[in-house]
Coordinates of C-alpha atoms and ligand atoms in Angstrom, one line a residue:
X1 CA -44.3 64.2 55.8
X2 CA -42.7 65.2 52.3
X3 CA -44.4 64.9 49.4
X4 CA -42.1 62.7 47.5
X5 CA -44.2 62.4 44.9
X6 CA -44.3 66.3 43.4
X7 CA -40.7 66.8 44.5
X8 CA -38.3 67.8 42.3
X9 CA -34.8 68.6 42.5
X10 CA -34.4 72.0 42.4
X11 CA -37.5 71.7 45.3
X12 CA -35.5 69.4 47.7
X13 CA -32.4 71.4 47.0
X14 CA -34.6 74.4 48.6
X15 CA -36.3 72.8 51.4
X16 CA -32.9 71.6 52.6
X17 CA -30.9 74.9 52.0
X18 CA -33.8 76.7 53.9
X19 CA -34.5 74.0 57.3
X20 CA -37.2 72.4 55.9
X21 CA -36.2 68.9 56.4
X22 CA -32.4 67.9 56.8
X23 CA -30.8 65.1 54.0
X24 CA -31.3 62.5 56.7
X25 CA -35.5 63.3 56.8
X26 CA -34.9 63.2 53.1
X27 CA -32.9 60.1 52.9
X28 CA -35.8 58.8 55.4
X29 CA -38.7 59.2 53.6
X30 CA -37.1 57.5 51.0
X31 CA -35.6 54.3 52.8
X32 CA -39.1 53.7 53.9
X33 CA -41.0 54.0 50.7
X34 CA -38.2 51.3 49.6
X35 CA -38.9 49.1 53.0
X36 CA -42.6 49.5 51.9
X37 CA -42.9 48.8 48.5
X38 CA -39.3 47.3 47.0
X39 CA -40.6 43.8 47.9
X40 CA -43.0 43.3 45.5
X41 CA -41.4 45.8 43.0
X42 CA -38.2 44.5 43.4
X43 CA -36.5 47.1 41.8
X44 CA -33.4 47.4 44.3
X45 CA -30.7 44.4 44.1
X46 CA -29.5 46.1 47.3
X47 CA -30.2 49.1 49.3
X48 CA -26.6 50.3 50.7
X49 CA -26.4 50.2 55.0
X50 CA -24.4 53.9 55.1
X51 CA -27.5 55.9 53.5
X52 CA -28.1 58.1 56.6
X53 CA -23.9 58.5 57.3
X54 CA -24.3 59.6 53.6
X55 CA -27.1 62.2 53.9
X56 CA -25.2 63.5 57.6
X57 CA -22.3 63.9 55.3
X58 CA -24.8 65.8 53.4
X59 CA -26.7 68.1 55.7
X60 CA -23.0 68.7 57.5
X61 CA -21.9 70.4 53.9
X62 CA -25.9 72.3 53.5
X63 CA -25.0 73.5 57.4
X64 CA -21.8 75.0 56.3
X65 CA -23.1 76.8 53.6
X66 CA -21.2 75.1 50.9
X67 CA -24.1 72.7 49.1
X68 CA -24.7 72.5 45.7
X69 CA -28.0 71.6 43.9
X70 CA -27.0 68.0 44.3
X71 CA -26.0 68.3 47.8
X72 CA -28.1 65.4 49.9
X73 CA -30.1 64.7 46.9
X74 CA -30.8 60.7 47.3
X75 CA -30.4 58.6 43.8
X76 CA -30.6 55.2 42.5
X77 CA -27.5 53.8 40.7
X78 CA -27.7 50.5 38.0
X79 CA -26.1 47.6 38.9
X80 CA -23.3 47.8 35.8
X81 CA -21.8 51.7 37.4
X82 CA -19.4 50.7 39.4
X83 CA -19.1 52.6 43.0
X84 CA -15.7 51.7 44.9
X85 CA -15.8 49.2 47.4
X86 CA -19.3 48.3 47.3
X87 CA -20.7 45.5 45.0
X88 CA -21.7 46.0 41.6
X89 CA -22.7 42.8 39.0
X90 CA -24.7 43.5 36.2
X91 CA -27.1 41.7 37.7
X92 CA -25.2 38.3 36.8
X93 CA -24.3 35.1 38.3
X94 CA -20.8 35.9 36.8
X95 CA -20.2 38.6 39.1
X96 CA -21.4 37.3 42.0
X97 CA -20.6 39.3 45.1
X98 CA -17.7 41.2 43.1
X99 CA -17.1 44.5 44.9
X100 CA -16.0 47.7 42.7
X101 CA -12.1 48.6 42.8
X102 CA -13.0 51.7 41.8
X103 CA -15.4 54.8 41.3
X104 CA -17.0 55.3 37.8
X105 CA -16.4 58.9 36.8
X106 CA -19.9 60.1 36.9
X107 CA -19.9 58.8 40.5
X108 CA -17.1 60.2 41.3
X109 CA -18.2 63.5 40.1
X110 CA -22.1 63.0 41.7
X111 CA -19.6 62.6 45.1
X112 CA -18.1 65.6 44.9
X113 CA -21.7 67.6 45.1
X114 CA -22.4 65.2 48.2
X115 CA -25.1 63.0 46.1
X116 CA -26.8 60.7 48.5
X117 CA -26.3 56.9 46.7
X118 CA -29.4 54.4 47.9
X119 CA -28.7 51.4 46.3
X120 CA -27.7 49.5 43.3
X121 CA -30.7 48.6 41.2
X122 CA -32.1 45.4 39.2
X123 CA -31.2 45.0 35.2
X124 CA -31.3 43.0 32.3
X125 CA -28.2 40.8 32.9
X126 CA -25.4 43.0 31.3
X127 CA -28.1 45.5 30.0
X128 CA -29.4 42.9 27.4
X129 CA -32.3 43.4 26.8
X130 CA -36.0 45.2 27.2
X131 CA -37.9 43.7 30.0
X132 CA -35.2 43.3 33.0
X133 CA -36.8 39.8 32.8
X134 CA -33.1 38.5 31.7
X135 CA -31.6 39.7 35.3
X136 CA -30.4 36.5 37.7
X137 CA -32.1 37.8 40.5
X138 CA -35.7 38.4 39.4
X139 CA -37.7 40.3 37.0
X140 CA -39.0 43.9 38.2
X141 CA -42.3 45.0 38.4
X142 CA -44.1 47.5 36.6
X143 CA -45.9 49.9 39.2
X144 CA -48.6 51.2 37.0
X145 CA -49.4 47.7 36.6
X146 CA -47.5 44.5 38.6
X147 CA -48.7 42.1 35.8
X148 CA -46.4 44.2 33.5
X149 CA -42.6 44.4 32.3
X150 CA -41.1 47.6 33.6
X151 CA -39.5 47.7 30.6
X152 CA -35.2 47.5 30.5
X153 CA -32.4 47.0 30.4
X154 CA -32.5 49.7 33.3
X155 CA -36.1 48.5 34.5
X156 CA -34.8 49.1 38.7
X157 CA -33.7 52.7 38.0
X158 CA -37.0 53.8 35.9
X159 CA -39.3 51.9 39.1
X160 CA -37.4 53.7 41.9
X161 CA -38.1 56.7 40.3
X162 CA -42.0 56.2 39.3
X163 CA -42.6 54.4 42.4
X164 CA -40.9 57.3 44.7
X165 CA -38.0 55.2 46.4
X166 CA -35.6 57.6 44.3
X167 CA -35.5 61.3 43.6
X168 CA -33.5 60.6 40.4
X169 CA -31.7 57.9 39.4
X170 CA -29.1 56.7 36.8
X171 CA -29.0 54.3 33.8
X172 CA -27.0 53.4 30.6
X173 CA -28.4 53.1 27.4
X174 CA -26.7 51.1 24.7
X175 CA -30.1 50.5 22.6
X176 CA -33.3 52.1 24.5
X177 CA -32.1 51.1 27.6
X178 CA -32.9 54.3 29.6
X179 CA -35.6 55.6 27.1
X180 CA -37.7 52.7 27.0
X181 CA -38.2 51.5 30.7
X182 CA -38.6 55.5 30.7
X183 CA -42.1 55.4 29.0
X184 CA -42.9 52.1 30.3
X185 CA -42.8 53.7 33.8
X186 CA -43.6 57.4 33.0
X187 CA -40.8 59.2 34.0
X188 CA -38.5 60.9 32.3
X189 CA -34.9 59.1 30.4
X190 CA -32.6 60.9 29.0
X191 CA -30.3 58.7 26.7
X192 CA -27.6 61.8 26.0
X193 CA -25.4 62.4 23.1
X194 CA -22.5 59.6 22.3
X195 CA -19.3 60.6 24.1
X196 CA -20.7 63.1 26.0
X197 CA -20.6 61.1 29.4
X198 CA -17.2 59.1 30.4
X199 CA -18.0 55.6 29.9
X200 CA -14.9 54.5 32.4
X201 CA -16.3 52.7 35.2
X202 CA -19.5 51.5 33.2
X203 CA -19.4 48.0 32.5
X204 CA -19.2 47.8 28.7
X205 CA -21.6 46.2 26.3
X206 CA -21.5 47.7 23.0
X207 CA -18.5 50.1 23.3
X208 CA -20.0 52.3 20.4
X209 CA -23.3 52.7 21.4
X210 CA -22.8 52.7 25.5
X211 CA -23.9 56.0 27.1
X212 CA -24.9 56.6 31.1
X213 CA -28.5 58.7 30.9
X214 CA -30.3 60.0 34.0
X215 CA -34.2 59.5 35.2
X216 CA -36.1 61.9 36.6
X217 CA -39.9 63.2 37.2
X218 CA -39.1 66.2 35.1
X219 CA -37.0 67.5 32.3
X220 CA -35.1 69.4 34.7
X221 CA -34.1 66.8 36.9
X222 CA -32.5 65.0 34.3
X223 CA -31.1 68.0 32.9
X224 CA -29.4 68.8 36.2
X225 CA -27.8 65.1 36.8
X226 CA -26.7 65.0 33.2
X227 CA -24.9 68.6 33.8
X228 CA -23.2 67.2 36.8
X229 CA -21.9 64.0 35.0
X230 CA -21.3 65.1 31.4
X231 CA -18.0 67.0 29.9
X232 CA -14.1 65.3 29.0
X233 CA -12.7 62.6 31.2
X234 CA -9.2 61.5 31.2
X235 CA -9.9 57.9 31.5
X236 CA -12.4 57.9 28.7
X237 CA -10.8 58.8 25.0
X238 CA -14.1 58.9 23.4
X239 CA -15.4 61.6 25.9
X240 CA -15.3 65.7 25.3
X241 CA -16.4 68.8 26.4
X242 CA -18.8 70.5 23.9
X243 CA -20.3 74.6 24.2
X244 CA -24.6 74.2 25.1
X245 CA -26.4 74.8 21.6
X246 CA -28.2 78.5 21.3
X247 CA -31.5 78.0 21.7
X248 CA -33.5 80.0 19.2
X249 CA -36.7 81.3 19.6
X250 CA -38.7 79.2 17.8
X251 CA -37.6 75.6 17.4
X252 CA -38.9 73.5 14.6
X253 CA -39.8 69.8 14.8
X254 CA -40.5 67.2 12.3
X255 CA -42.4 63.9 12.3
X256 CA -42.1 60.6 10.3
X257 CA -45.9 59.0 10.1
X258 CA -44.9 56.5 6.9
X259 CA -41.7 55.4 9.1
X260 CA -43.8 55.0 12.1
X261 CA -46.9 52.5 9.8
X262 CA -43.5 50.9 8.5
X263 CA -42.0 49.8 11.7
X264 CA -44.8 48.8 13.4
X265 CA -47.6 47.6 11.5
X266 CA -50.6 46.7 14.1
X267 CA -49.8 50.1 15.9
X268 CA -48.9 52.2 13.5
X269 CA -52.2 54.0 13.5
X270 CA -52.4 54.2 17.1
X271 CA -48.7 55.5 17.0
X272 CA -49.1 57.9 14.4
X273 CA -52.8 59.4 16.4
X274 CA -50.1 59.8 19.3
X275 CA -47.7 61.3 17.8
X276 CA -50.3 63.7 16.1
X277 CA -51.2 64.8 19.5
X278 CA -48.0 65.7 21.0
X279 CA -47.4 67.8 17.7
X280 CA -50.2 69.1 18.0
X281 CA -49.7 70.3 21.7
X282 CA -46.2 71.7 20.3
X283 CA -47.2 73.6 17.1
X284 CA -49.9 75.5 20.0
X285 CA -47.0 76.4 21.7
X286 CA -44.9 78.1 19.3
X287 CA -43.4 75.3 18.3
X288 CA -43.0 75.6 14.2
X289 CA -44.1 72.3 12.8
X290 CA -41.8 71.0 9.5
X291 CA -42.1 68.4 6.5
X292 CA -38.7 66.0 6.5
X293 CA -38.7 63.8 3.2
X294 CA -36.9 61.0 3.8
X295 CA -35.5 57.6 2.8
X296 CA -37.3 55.8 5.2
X297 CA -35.5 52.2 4.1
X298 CA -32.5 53.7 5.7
X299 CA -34.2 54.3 9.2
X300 CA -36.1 51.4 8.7
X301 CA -32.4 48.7 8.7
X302 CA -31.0 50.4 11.9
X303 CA -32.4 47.7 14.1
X304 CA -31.1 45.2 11.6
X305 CA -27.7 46.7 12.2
X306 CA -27.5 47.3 15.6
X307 CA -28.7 43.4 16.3
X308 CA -25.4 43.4 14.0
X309 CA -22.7 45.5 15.8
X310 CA -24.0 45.1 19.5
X311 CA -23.5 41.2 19.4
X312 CA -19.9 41.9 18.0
X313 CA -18.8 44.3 20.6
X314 CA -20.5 42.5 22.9
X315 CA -18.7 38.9 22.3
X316 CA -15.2 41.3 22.3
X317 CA -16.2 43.1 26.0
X318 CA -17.6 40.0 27.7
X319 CA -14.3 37.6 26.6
X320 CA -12.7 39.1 30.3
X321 CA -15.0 37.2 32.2
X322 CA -13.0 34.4 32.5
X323 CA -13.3 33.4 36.1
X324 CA -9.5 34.6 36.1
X325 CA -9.7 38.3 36.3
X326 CA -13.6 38.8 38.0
X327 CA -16.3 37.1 39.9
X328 CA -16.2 34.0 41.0
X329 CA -14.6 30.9 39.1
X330 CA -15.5 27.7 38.2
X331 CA -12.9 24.9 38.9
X332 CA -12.4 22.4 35.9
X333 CA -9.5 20.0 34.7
X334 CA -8.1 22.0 32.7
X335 CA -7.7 25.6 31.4
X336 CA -10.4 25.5 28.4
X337 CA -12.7 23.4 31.1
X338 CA -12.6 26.2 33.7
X339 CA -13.2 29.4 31.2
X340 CA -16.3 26.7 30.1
X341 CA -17.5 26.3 33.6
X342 CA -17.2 29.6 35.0
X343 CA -19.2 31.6 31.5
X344 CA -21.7 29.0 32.1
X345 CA -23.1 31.5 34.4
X346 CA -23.8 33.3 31.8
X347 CA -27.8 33.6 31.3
X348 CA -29.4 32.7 27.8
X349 CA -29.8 35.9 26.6
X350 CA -25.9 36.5 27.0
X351 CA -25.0 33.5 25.9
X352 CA -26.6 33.6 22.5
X353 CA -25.7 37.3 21.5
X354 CA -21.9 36.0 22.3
X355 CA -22.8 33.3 20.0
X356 CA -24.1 35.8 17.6
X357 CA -21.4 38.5 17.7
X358 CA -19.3 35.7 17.5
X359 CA -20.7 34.6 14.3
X360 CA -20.9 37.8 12.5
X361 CA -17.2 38.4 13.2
X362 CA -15.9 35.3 12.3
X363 CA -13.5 34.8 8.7
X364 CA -15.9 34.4 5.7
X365 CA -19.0 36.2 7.0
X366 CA -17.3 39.6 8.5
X367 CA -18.0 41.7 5.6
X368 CA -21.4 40.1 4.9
X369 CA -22.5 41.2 8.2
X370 CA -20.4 43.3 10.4
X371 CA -18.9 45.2 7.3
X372 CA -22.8 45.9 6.1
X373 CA -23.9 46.9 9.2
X374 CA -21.0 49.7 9.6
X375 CA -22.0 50.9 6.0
X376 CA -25.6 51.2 7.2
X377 CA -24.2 53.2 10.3
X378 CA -22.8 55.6 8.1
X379 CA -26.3 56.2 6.0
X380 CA -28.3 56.7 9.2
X381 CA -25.9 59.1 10.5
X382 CA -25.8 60.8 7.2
X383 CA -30.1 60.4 7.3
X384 CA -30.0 61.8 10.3
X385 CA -27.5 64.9 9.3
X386 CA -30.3 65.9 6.6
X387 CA -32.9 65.5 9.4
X388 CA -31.5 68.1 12.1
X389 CA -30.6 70.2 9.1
X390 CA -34.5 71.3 8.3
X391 CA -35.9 70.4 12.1
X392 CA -34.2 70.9 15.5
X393 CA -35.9 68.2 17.0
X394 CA -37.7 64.9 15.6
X395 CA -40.2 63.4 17.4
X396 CA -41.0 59.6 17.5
X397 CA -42.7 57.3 20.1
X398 CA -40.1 55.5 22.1
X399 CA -41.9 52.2 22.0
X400 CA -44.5 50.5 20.1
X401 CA -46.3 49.4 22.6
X402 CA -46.9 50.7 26.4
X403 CA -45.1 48.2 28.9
X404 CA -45.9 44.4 28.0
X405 CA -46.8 41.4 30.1
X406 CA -44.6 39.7 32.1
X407 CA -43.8 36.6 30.4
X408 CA -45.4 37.7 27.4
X409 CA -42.0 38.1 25.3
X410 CA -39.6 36.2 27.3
X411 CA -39.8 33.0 25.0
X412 CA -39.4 34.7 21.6
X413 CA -36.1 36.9 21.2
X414 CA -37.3 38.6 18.4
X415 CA -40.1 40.0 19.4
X416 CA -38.1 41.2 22.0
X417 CA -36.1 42.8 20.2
X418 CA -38.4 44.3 17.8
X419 CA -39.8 46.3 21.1
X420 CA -36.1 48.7 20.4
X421 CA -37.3 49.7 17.0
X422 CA -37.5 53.5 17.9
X423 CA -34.7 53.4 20.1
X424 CA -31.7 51.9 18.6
X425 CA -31.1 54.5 15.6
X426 CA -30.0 57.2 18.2
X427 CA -27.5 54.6 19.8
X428 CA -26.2 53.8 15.9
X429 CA -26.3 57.6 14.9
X430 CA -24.7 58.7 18.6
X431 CA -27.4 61.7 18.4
X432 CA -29.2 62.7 21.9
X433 CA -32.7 61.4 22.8
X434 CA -35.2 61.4 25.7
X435 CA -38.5 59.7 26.3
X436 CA -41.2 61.8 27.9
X437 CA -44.1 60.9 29.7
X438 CA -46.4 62.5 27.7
X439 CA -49.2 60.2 27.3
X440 CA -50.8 57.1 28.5
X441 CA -53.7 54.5 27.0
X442 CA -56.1 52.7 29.5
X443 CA -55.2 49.0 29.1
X444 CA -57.5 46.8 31.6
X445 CA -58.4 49.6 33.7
X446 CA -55.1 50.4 34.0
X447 CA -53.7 54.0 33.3
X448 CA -50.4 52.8 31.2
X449 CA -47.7 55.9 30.5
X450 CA -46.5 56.0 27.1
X451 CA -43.5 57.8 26.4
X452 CA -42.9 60.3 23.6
X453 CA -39.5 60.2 22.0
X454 CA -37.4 63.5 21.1
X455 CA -34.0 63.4 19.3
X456 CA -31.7 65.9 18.4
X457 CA -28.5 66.7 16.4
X458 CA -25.2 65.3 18.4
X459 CA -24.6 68.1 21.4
X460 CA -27.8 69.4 20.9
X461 CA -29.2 68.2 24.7
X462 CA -30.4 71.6 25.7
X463 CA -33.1 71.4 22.4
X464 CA -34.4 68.1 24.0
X465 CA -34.7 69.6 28.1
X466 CA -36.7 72.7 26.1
X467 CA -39.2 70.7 23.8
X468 CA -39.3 67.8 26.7
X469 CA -40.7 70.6 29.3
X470 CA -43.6 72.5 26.8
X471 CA -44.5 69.1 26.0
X472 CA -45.0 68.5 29.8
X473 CA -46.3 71.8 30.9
X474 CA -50.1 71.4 31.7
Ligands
LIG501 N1 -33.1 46.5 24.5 C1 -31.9 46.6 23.9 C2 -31.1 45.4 23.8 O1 -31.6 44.4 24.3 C3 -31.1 47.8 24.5 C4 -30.2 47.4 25.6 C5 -29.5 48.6 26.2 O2 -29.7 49.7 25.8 N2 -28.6 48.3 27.1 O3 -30.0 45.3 23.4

């Protein structure tokens, strides 16, 4: 038997490199966790049928002496990262049994080590959203608790990984998307710096905010699928190659209690006692503790704008899916009555942030809205310039609350959205965060992770995997 649930990375890469178990035990152990438990988790939209051909590939490359540290490593892969040939759909009606044409460039660059791909996993329907209740085919449940949201938009990646049916898994995060399911689930989601990762082959939502981030158990794993995937891509014009950050000796952090109280009112105490602690476990080791005085009104409008600027990206990236070019299409009289028919398959949530995006762009209220929004961009970049000048690394909670009820948000947007109030700034600003699972609060006699939330200055990942692993060490 191997002990999934301590296993690491770097372990598995070991165990395999040294006859412990082949990539096929691996892949094994894995496959039947998923038989056991995906039924009622329902975190998988599909588990692929070539796993163990994948893993033989795998232990064919370990027996040859040429394996990497991803070599037969098995992952998880969210259903908007496309994988050639086999289907990907963002878990929407549109896309219906559409197959991939192509590999995304992170997967074609996890390929390369010999990465063994499990299965595509459940979403928020084109990755809006916080609960992966908005997916057509089911909402995923939280394994702490099954009463309980996962958390999303990449709610299947962050319960394969908690729940041991993935070593690591993949994500993208346009808002929170990685982060938050992250802490909902207690693992680790890393959400890394704008541009860094190629966004070709990820199915856009906001094209400004879009990032793919990695899940993990540790720091490290993350850390280790982010190195593989990151760096300049041809296909991608946004994405570069940047030189790791020197780590000094003794980073410095900062914390924001009056922004915290401000953005969530009923929590803010509980938030700021959390956030107290972690400091508190950080200052003891070595870690050298800093004031940041800011304007916290600036901080305080990023979700404004980014409930702004996503819609308007998003009504741009989702006019293709026209039953013409993807996906199945709906047959009307005419032209206008076909596009109608076939984005009728559009869920609600989709629908109404096309609405929205729509709106916001349209003659008369552009500069009102959109042309606001991209000013308050600019002073929450500049905010968070001033930030990283004094502290390497500020620390915030990644949610307001641990993982909700099922059902409990679903009829009320808002409150939905008010969930991404930590998140979103780092998506605005482009800067690197993670969520750790570095706490947890006993809700029904239920142990409920909650996740602590680093960022960093833009490139500056390497601060993140350092803080991230003293704030996990025991
Ligand atoms: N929850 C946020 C939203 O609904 C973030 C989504 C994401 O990061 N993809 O937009």
């Amino acid at each position: 038997m191997i002990d999934l649930k301590n296993l690491t990375i770097q372990k598995a890469h070991e165990d395999m490199v040294s006859g412990k178990y082949t990539a096929v035990d691996l892949a094994n152990a894995y496959l039947k966790n998923i038989e056991d438990k995906n039924t009622e988790l329902n975190a998988y939209l599909e588990v692929f049928d070539d796993v163990i051909k994948q893993a033989e590939e795998a232990d064919k490359k370990i027996k040859e002496g040429k394996a990497s540290i991803l070599t037969g490593i098995p992952i998880a892969v969210k259903d908007n990262i496309m994988i050639e040939g086999r289907r990907v759909g963002a878990a929407s009606k549109i896309l219906k049994d559409y197959r991939a044409t192509y590999d995304s460039t992170v997967i074609e660059r996890l390929k390369k080590e010999g990465v063994v791909f499990l299965g595509r996993t459940n979403m928020d329907e084109f990755a809006m959203g916080s609960s992966t209740e908005n997916s057509a085919y089911g909402v995923t449940k939280n394994p702490h608790d099954t009463s309980r949201v996962p958390g999303g938009s990449s709610g299947g990646s962050a319960v394969a990984v908690a729940s041991d049916m993935a070593l690591a898994a993949l994500g993208s995060d346009t808002g929170g998307s990685v982060r938050q399911p992250a802490s909902f689930c207690g693992v680790v989601g890393l959400k890394p710096s704008y541009g860094s990762v190629s966004r070709h082959g990820l199915m856009a939502m906001g094209s400004s905010l879009d990032v793919i981030g990695t899940f993990g158990k540790t720091a490290e794993d993350t850390k280790i699928l982010f190195d593989c995937i990151k760096g300049k891509d041809k296909y991608d014009s946004t994405s570069m190659d940047y030189d790791a950050v020197n780590l000094s000796e003794n980073l410095s952090f900062a914390t924001l209690d009056d922004f915290i109280r401000a953005s969530a009112k009923e929590e803010g105490e509980f938030l700021v006692k959390k956030i107290s602690e972690s400091a508190t476990k950080l200052s003891e080791r070595g870690l050298k503790s800093v004031s940041v005085d800011i304007d916290q009104k600036i901080l305080s409008s990023a979700l404004a704008a980014y409930y702004i600027i996503m819609p308007a990206e998003v009504s741009s990236n989702l006019a293709r899916f026209d039953g013409v070019k993807y996906g199945p299409r709906e047959e009307g009289g005419n032209l206008l009555d076909s596009y109608m028919k076939t984005r009728s398959l559009f869920g609600n949530e989709v629908r109404r942030r096309i609405l929205l995006g729509t709106y916001v762009l349209s003659a008369g209220y552009y500069d009102s809205y959109y042309g606001n929004a991209l000013s308050v961009r600019d002073n929450i970049r500049n905010l968070f310039k001033e930030i990283f000048s004094k502290a390497d690394v500020l620390i915030l909670p990644t949610t307001p609350t641990p993982a909700f009820k099922i059902g409990e948000k679903a009829d009320d947007p808002l409150s939905m959205y008010l969930a991404d109030v930590f998140t979103v700034s780092a998506n605005i600003a482009g800067i690197p965060a993670v969520s750790v699972p570095a706490s947890s609060v006993e809700i029904d006699g239920k142990k409920l992770p909650f996740g602590i939330q680093l960022m960093s200055a833009w490139g500056n990942e390497e601060k993140l995997f350092k803080v991230a692993k003293s704030l996990l060490d025991k």
